[in-house]
CSV table of C-alpha atoms in Angstrom, one decimal:
chain,number,residue,atom,x,y,z
T,46,MET,CA,130.9,-70.5,-70.2
T,47,PHE,CA,130.5,-73.5,-72.5
T,48,VAL,CA,129.6,-73.5,-76.1
T,49,GLN,CA,128.0,-76.3,-77.9
T,50,ARG,CA,130.4,-77.4,-80.8
T,51,PRO,CA,130.6,-80.6,-83.0
T,52,VAL,CA,133.2,-83.1,-81.5
T,53,PHE,CA,135.2,-85.6,-83.9
T,54,SER,CA,134.5,-89.3,-83.3
T,55,PRO,CA,137.7,-91.6,-84.1
T,56,THR,CA,135.4,-94.6,-84.0
T,57,MET,CA,132.7,-93.4,-86.1
T,58,LYS,CA,134.8,-91.2,-88.3
T,59,MET,CA,132.1,-88.5,-88.1
T,60,CYS,CA,131.0,-85.6,-85.9
T,61,VAL,CA,128.2,-85.8,-83.1
T,62,TYR,CA,126.6,-82.9,-81.1
T,63,ILE,CA,127.7,-82.8,-77.4
T,64,ASP,CA,124.7,-82.3,-74.4
T,65,GLU,CA,126.1,-79.8,-72.4
T,66,CYS,CA,123.7,-80.0,-69.5
T,67,VAL,CA,124.7,-83.6,-69.2
T,68,ILE,CA,128.3,-82.9,-69.3
T,69,SER,CA,128.3,-79.6,-66.9
T,70,PRO,CA,124.8,-79.6,-64.9
T,71,ASP,CA,125.5,-76.7,-63.1
T,72,VAL,CA,126.3,-74.6,-66.6
T,73,CYS,CA,123.2,-72.4,-65.6
T,74,GLY,CA,124.4,-71.9,-62.3
T,75,HIS,CA,121.0,-70.5,-60.7
T,76,GLY,CA,118.4,-72.3,-63.4
T,77,THR,CA,117.8,-75.1,-65.3
T,78,CYS,CA,119.7,-76.3,-68.2
T,79,VAL,CA,117.4,-77.0,-71.6
T,80,ASN,CA,119.8,-79.0,-74.3
T,81,THR,CA,118.6,-77.6,-77.8
T,82,LEU,CA,119.9,-78.4,-81.2
T,83,GLY,CA,123.5,-77.7,-81.3
T,84,SER,CA,123.4,-75.5,-78.2
T,85,PHE,CA,121.5,-75.1,-75.0
T,86,GLN,CA,119.7,-72.7,-72.8
T,87,CYS,CA,119.0,-71.6,-69.2
T,88,ASP,CA,115.3,-71.4,-67.6
T,89,CYS,CA,116.3,-69.0,-64.7
T,90,PHE,CA,115.3,-69.4,-61.5
T,91,PRO,CA,113.1,-66.1,-59.9
T,92,GLY,CA,115.3,-63.2,-59.4
T,93,TYR,CA,117.7,-64.6,-62.3
T,94,GLU,CA,117.8,-64.1,-65.8
T,95,ARG,CA,120.1,-65.4,-68.6
T,96,GLY,CA,123.1,-63.1,-69.5
T,97,PHE,CA,123.6,-61.2,-72.7
T,98,MET,CA,125.3,-62.8,-76.1
T,99,LEU,CA,127.5,-65.6,-75.1
T,100,MET,CA,126.8,-65.3,-71.6
T,101,LYS,CA,123.8,-68.0,-71.2
T,102,ASN,CA,124.8,-68.7,-67.8
T,103,CYS,CA,121.5,-67.4,-64.7
T,104,LEU,CA,123.0,-64.0,-63.4
T,105,ASP,CA,121.4,-62.4,-60.0
T,106,ILE,CA,118.9,-59.9,-61.3
T,107,ASP,CA,120.3,-57.6,-58.9
T,108,GLU,CA,123.2,-57.0,-61.1
T,109,TYR,CA,121.2,-55.3,-63.4
T,110,VAL,CA,117.3,-54.5,-61.4
T,111,ASN,CA,117.2,-53.7,-57.8
T,112,GLU,CA,113.7,-54.4,-56.7
T,113,CYS,CA,113.6,-52.3,-53.6
T,114,GLU,CA,114.5,-49.2,-56.1
T,115,LEU,CA,112.0,-50.1,-58.8
T,116,SER,CA,108.5,-49.8,-56.5
T,117,SER,CA,107.9,-48.2,-53.3
T,118,THR,CA,104.9,-50.2,-52.5
T,119,LEU,CA,106.8,-53.2,-51.8
T,120,CYS,CA,107.3,-54.0,-47.8
T,121,LEU,CA,104.8,-51.7,-46.8
T,122,ASN,CA,105.1,-51.2,-43.0
T,123,GLY,CA,108.5,-52.6,-43.5
T,124,ARG,CA,111.9,-52.0,-45.0
T,125,CYS,CA,112.6,-53.9,-48.5
T,126,VAL,CA,116.0,-55.4,-48.5
T,127,ASN,CA,117.8,-56.7,-51.9
T,128,VAL,CA,119.1,-60.0,-51.8
T,129,VAL,CA,120.7,-62.2,-54.5
T,130,GLY,CA,118.2,-62.7,-57.1
T,131,THR,CA,115.5,-61.6,-55.2
T,132,TYR,CA,114.4,-59.4,-52.1
T,133,GLN,CA,112.6,-59.8,-49.0
T,134,CYS,CA,111.0,-57.6,-46.1
T,135,SER,CA,112.4,-56.1,-42.6
T,136,CYS,CA,109.0,-55.4,-40.8
T,137,ASN,CA,108.6,-52.7,-38.3
T,138,SER,CA,107.7,-53.2,-35.0
T,139,GLY,CA,103.8,-54.6,-34.8
T,140,TYR,CA,104.4,-56.7,-37.9
T,141,ARG,CA,105.6,-59.7,-39.1
T,142,MET,CA,106.9,-61.3,-42.5
T,143,THR,CA,104.8,-63.2,-44.8
T,144,PRO,CA,105.4,-66.8,-45.2
T,145,ASP,CA,107.1,-65.7,-48.7
T,146,ARG,CA,109.2,-62.9,-47.1
T,147,LYS,CA,107.7,-60.2,-49.6
T,148,GLY,CA,105.1,-58.7,-47.2
T,149,CYS,CA,104.3,-57.5,-43.7
T,150,THR,CA,101.1,-58.5,-41.7
T,151,ASP,CA,100.2,-56.9,-38.7
T,152,ILE,CA,100.8,-59.1,-35.3
T,153,ASP,CA,97.3,-58.8,-33.2
T,154,GLU,CA,99.1,-59.0,-29.8
T,155,CYS,CA,95.8,-59.3,-28.2
T,156,THR,CA,95.7,-62.8,-29.0
T,157,ILE,CA,99.0,-63.5,-27.3
T,158,GLU,CA,98.2,-63.4,-23.5
T,159,ASN,CA,95.7,-60.1,-23.9
T,160,GLY,CA,98.8,-58.6,-25.0
T,161,GLY,CA,100.2,-58.5,-21.1
T,162,CYS,CA,96.8,-56.5,-20.4
T,163,GLU,CA,95.3,-56.8,-17.0
T,164,VAL,CA,91.8,-55.7,-18.3
T,165,TYR,CA,91.2,-54.6,-21.9
T,166,CYS,CA,93.4,-55.2,-25.2
T,167,SER,CA,92.6,-53.2,-28.0
T,168,ASN,CA,94.8,-54.1,-31.5
T,169,SER,CA,95.6,-51.4,-34.2
T,170,GLU,CA,97.4,-51.4,-37.0
T,171,GLY,CA,100.8,-52.0,-36.1
T,172,SER,CA,100.2,-51.6,-32.3
T,173,TYR,CA,98.0,-52.5,-29.4
T,174,SER,CA,96.9,-50.4,-26.3
T,175,CYS,CA,95.5,-51.4,-22.9
T,176,SER,CA,92.5,-49.7,-21.5
T,177,CYS,CA,90.9,-50.2,-18.1
T,178,GLY,CA,87.1,-50.1,-17.0
T,179,GLN,CA,85.2,-47.1,-15.6
T,180,GLY,CA,86.5,-46.1,-12.0
T,181,TYR,CA,90.1,-47.1,-12.9
T,182,THR,CA,93.2,-45.7,-14.9
T,183,LEU,CA,96.3,-47.1,-16.4
T,184,THR,CA,99.4,-47.2,-14.4
T,185,PRO,CA,102.6,-45.9,-16.0
T,186,ASP,CA,103.4,-49.3,-17.2
T,187,GLN,CA,100.5,-49.2,-19.3
T,188,ARG,CA,99.6,-52.6,-18.6
T,189,THR,CA,97.7,-52.9,-15.2
T,190,CYS,CA,94.9,-51.0,-13.7
T,191,ALA,CA,94.5,-48.7,-10.7
T,192,ASP,CA,91.8,-47.4,-9.2
T,193,VAL,CA,90.7,-43.7,-9.6
T,194,ASN,CA,89.9,-42.0,-6.3
T,195,GLU,CA,87.3,-39.6,-7.7
T,196,CYS,CA,86.7,-37.6,-4.4
T,197,GLU,CA,90.4,-36.3,-4.5
T,198,GLU,CA,90.7,-35.5,-7.9
T,199,HIS,CA,86.9,-33.7,-8.1
T,200,VAL,CA,86.5,-32.2,-4.5
T,201,ASP,CA,83.5,-30.7,-5.8
T,202,ILE,CA,82.0,-33.7,-7.7
T,203,CYS,CA,79.3,-34.3,-4.8
T,204,GLU,CA,78.4,-30.7,-4.3
T,205,GLY,CA,75.6,-30.8,-1.5
T,206,GLY,CA,76.6,-33.9,0.1
T,207,GLN,CA,79.8,-36.0,0.9
T,208,CYS,CA,81.7,-38.4,-1.7
T,209,THR,CA,82.8,-41.7,-0.5
T,210,ASN,CA,85.1,-43.6,-2.9
T,211,VAL,CA,84.6,-47.3,-3.3
T,212,PRO,CA,86.9,-49.7,-5.8
T,213,GLY,CA,85.9,-48.4,-9.2
T,214,GLU,CA,83.4,-46.2,-8.4
T,215,TYR,CA,82.3,-43.7,-5.5
T,216,TYR,CA,78.8,-42.3,-4.0
T,217,CYS,CA,77.1,-39.4,-2.8
T,218,MET,CA,75.8,-39.2,0.8
T,219,CYS,CA,73.7,-36.0,0.4
T,220,HIS,CA,73.1,-33.1,3.2
T,221,GLU,CA,69.6,-32.0,4.1
T,222,GLY,CA,67.8,-29.8,1.3
T,223,PHE,CA,69.6,-32.5,-1.2
T,224,MET,CA,68.3,-35.6,-2.7
T,225,THR,CA,70.4,-38.4,-4.3
T,226,SER,CA,70.2,-38.9,-8.1
T,227,VAL,CA,69.3,-42.5,-9.0
T,228,ASP,CA,72.8,-43.7,-9.7
T,229,MET,CA,73.9,-42.1,-6.3
T,230,ARG,CA,76.7,-39.9,-8.2
T,231,THR,CA,75.2,-36.6,-7.6
T,232,CYS,CA,73.4,-34.5,-5.5
T,233,ILE,CA,70.2,-32.8,-6.2
T,234,ASP,CA,68.7,-29.5,-4.9
T,235,VAL,CA,65.0,-30.3,-3.3
T,236,ASN,CA,62.8,-27.3,-4.2
T,237,GLU,CA,61.1,-26.8,-1.0
T,238,CYS,CA,58.7,-24.3,-2.5
T,239,GLU,CA,57.2,-26.5,-5.3
T,240,LEU,CA,57.1,-29.6,-2.9
T,241,ASN,CA,55.3,-27.6,-0.3
T,242,PRO,CA,53.4,-24.5,-1.6
T,243,ASN,CA,52.3,-23.5,1.9
T,244,ILE,CA,55.7,-23.7,3.6
T,245,CYS,CA,55.8,-19.9,3.8
T,246,VAL,CA,52.1,-19.0,4.7
T,247,PHE,CA,52.1,-15.2,4.9
T,248,GLY,CA,55.3,-15.0,2.9
T,249,GLU,CA,56.7,-15.6,-0.5
T,250,CYS,CA,58.9,-18.7,-0.8
T,251,GLU,CA,62.4,-18.2,-2.8
T,252,ASN,CA,64.6,-21.7,-3.5
T,253,THR,CA,68.2,-21.5,-2.9
T,254,LYS,CA,70.6,-24.7,-3.0
T,255,GLY,CA,69.7,-26.8,-0.3
T,256,SER,CA,67.6,-24.9,1.1
T,257,PHE,CA,64.6,-22.0,1.0
T,258,ILE,CA,64.0,-18.7,2.2
T,259,CYS,CA,60.9,-17.0,3.2
T,260,HIS,CA,60.2,-13.5,2.3
T,261,CYS,CA,57.4,-12.5,4.9
T,262,GLU,CA,54.7,-10.0,4.9
T,263,MET,CA,54.6,-7.0,7.1
T,264,GLY,CA,54.3,-8.1,10.5
T,265,TYR,CA,55.3,-11.7,10.3
T,266,ALA,CA,59.2,-12.9,10.2
T,267,VAL,CA,60.8,-16.5,10.4
T,268,LYS,CA,61.6,-17.4,14.3
T,269,LYS,CA,64.5,-19.2,15.0
T,270,GLY,CA,64.1,-22.9,15.0
T,271,THR,CA,60.8,-22.6,12.9
T,272,SER,CA,60.2,-22.9,9.2
T,273,GLY,CA,57.7,-20.4,7.5
T,274,CYS,CA,56.6,-16.8,8.6
T,275,THR,CA,55.4,-16.5,12.2
T,276,ASP,CA,53.2,-13.3,13.5
T,277,VAL,CA,55.5,-10.8,15.2
T,278,ASN,CA,54.1,-9.5,18.7
T,279,GLU,CA,54.9,-5.9,18.2
T,280,CYS,CA,53.3,-5.3,21.6
T,281,GLU,CA,55.8,-7.6,23.1
T,282,ILE,CA,59.0,-6.6,21.5
T,283,ASN,CA,57.9,-2.9,22.2
T,284,THR,CA,58.0,-2.3,18.1
T,285,HIS,CA,54.6,-0.6,18.3
T,286,ASN,CA,53.7,3.0,18.4
T,287,CYS,CA,50.9,3.3,20.5
T,288,ASP,CA,50.7,6.3,23.0
T,289,THR,CA,52.1,6.0,26.8
T,290,HIS,CA,48.5,6.2,27.5
T,291,ALA,CA,47.1,3.4,25.6
T,292,THR,CA,47.1,-0.2,25.7
T,293,CYS,CA,48.9,-2.2,22.7
T,294,VAL,CA,47.0,-5.5,21.6
T,295,ASN,CA,48.6,-7.9,19.0
T,296,THR,CA,46.7,-9.2,16.0
T,297,PRO,CA,47.7,-11.2,13.5
T,298,GLY,CA,50.2,-9.6,11.0
T,299,HIS,CA,49.6,-6.4,13.3
T,300,TYR,CA,48.4,-4.7,16.3
T,301,ARG,CA,46.1,-2.1,17.6
T,302,CYS,CA,46.1,0.6,20.3
T,303,THR,CA,43.3,1.8,22.4
T,304,CYS,CA,43.4,4.5,24.9
T,305,SER,CA,43.3,3.6,28.6
T,306,ASP,CA,40.3,4.7,30.8
T,307,GLY,CA,40.2,8.5,31.1
T,308,TRP,CA,41.9,9.1,27.8
T,309,SER,CA,40.3,9.6,24.4
T,310,GLY,CA,41.8,9.3,20.9
T,311,ASP,CA,42.9,6.5,18.1
T,312,GLY,CA,45.5,5.1,20.4
T,313,VAL,CA,48.4,6.6,18.7
T,314,ARG,CA,47.8,10.1,20.1
T,315,CYS,CA,45.7,9.8,23.5
T,316,ALA,CA,44.5,12.8,25.4
T,317,ASP,CA,43.0,13.4,28.8
T,318,MET,CA,39.2,13.2,29.0
T,319,ASP,CA,38.1,16.3,31.1
T,320,GLU,CA,35.1,14.1,33.5
T,321,CYS,CA,34.2,17.0,35.3
T,322,SER,CA,33.2,19.1,32.4
T,323,ASP,CA,32.1,16.5,30.5
T,324,ARG,CA,30.0,15.4,33.3
T,325,THR,CA,30.6,12.3,33.1
T,326,HIS,CA,31.8,11.9,36.6
T,327,VAL,CA,30.2,10.2,39.3
T,328,CYS,CA,30.9,12.7,41.9
T,329,SER,CA,28.0,13.4,44.9
T,330,ALA,CA,25.6,16.4,44.2
T,331,ASP,CA,27.3,17.8,47.1
T,332,ALA,CA,30.5,17.2,46.1
T,333,GLU,CA,33.2,18.8,43.7
T,334,CYS,CA,34.8,17.2,40.7
T,335,VAL,CA,38.6,17.9,40.2
T,336,ASN,CA,39.8,16.7,37.2
T,337,THR,CA,43.3,14.9,37.1
T,338,ALA,CA,45.5,13.6,34.2
T,339,GLY,CA,43.3,10.4,33.1
T,340,SER,CA,41.1,10.8,35.7
T,341,TYR,CA,39.1,12.9,38.2
T,342,HIS,CA,38.3,12.9,42.1
T,343,CYS,CA,35.4,13.8,43.9
T,344,ARG,CA,35.7,16.2,47.1
T,345,CYS,CA,32.7,16.7,48.9
T,346,SER,CA,31.7,20.2,49.5
T,347,ASP,CA,32.2,22.3,53.3
T,348,GLY,CA,29.5,21.4,55.5
T,349,PHE,CA,29.5,17.7,54.0
T,350,THR,CA,31.6,14.7,55.0
T,351,GLY,CA,32.3,11.7,53.1
T,352,ASP,CA,34.4,10.5,49.8
T,353,GLY,CA,32.9,12.3,47.2
T,354,PHE,CA,30.9,10.1,45.7
T,355,THR,CA,28.7,9.9,48.7
T,356,CYS,CA,28.9,13.1,50.8
T,357,SER,CA,26.7,13.6,54.2
T,358,GLY,CA,25.2,16.8,55.7
T,359,PRO,CA,25.5,18.2,59.4
T,360,SER,CA,24.4,15.7,62.1
T,361,PHE,CA,21.6,16.7,64.5
T,362,THR,CA,20.3,14.8,67.3
T,363,SER,CA,17.3,12.8,66.9
T,364,SER,CA,15.4,14.5,69.9
T,365,VAL,CA,15.0,17.5,68.0
T,366,LEU,CA,14.4,16.2,64.7
T,367,ASP,CA,11.6,13.8,66.0
T,368,PHE,CA,9.7,17.4,66.6
T,369,CYS,CA,10.4,18.5,63.0
T,370,PHE,CA,7.6,18.1,60.3
T,371,HIS,CA,9.7,19.6,57.2
T,372,ILE,CA,13.5,19.5,57.5
T,373,VAL,CA,15.0,22.1,54.6
T,374,TYR,CA,18.9,22.5,54.3
T,375,LYS,CA,20.1,25.7,53.3
T,376,VAL,CA,23.3,26.4,52.2
T,377,ASP,CA,25.0,29.7,51.9
T,378,THR,CA,28.9,30.7,51.2
T,379,SER,CA,29.7,30.3,55.0
T,380,ALA,CA,27.5,27.5,56.6
T,381,VAL,CA,25.0,24.9,56.0
T,382,TYR,CA,21.7,25.4,57.7
T,383,LEU,CA,18.7,23.0,58.8
T,384,LEU,CA,15.4,24.6,58.7
T,385,CYS,CA,12.9,23.2,60.7
T,386,SER,CA,9.3,23.1,60.8
T,387,PHE,CA,7.1,22.2,63.8
T,388,SER,CA,3.7,22.4,62.3
T,389,GLU,CA,2.4,21.1,59.4
């Protein structure tokens, strides 16, 4: 340490002052020397300050103050490192020092070869991330993209159809009873009941996923290979309740029973008609009516011949009959007599 003092000059026989700044340019160390009358002072560089008392040279401020300990706001996103006369920042990953080394600023990795991302790069404070377009996913390296097979990841993604994967997307080929959405990514059920109000004539339509059901009225049913309700022929499949002596006649949605000839009733119950008692037979007057189940037969009376519907009496020679003016047949319990009158 230098201290200015008077120096004797033999020539001038007097005391003169010395300019310490000229004699010792480095007297201040980390600062600029400024001469003063009878002394000098040091203007210290940043990070340094003048010593106390007789120590006028510039000393590292760190010997007295540690800036890193004084403030917790120094070097945000980094670590404060005290150095001789000042401090500087050691920045975290994703940050870089400012030109004065006293701060940390974010590095926009996306501006440097897209951050190494194959498709999209998104910068964030102190970091960045890669992303892919729809239908793709990041591979384990978190940089490149690979196609997503939606058909394998979501087996029901095309419910009601078949899923087909293509690069970056998929589409659905829908089965009958479904329709493809505009974007071809889903299968939409077709409501056949609303689409065709007459699809279940003679029945009620119920929509189901991919199809429909007809709840048919009595006497109608859905036949295989057809849609809608079709008349059931009860007579043909023998599901009627007609009497065995009746005829079944199919009608739309139902049937009717009609008793056969020789029988009477409503068709469900048929009773034999006694044509002989009812006198509805057509037997000859010279015949006897014999009732049978569902019919009758005619039998010519004794002494008469024929099929019962037509009966003839005894046969006489024409030579005798030619002389008869009146012929009368007389029948008793034992025989048939022919009475002939030869006079008027």
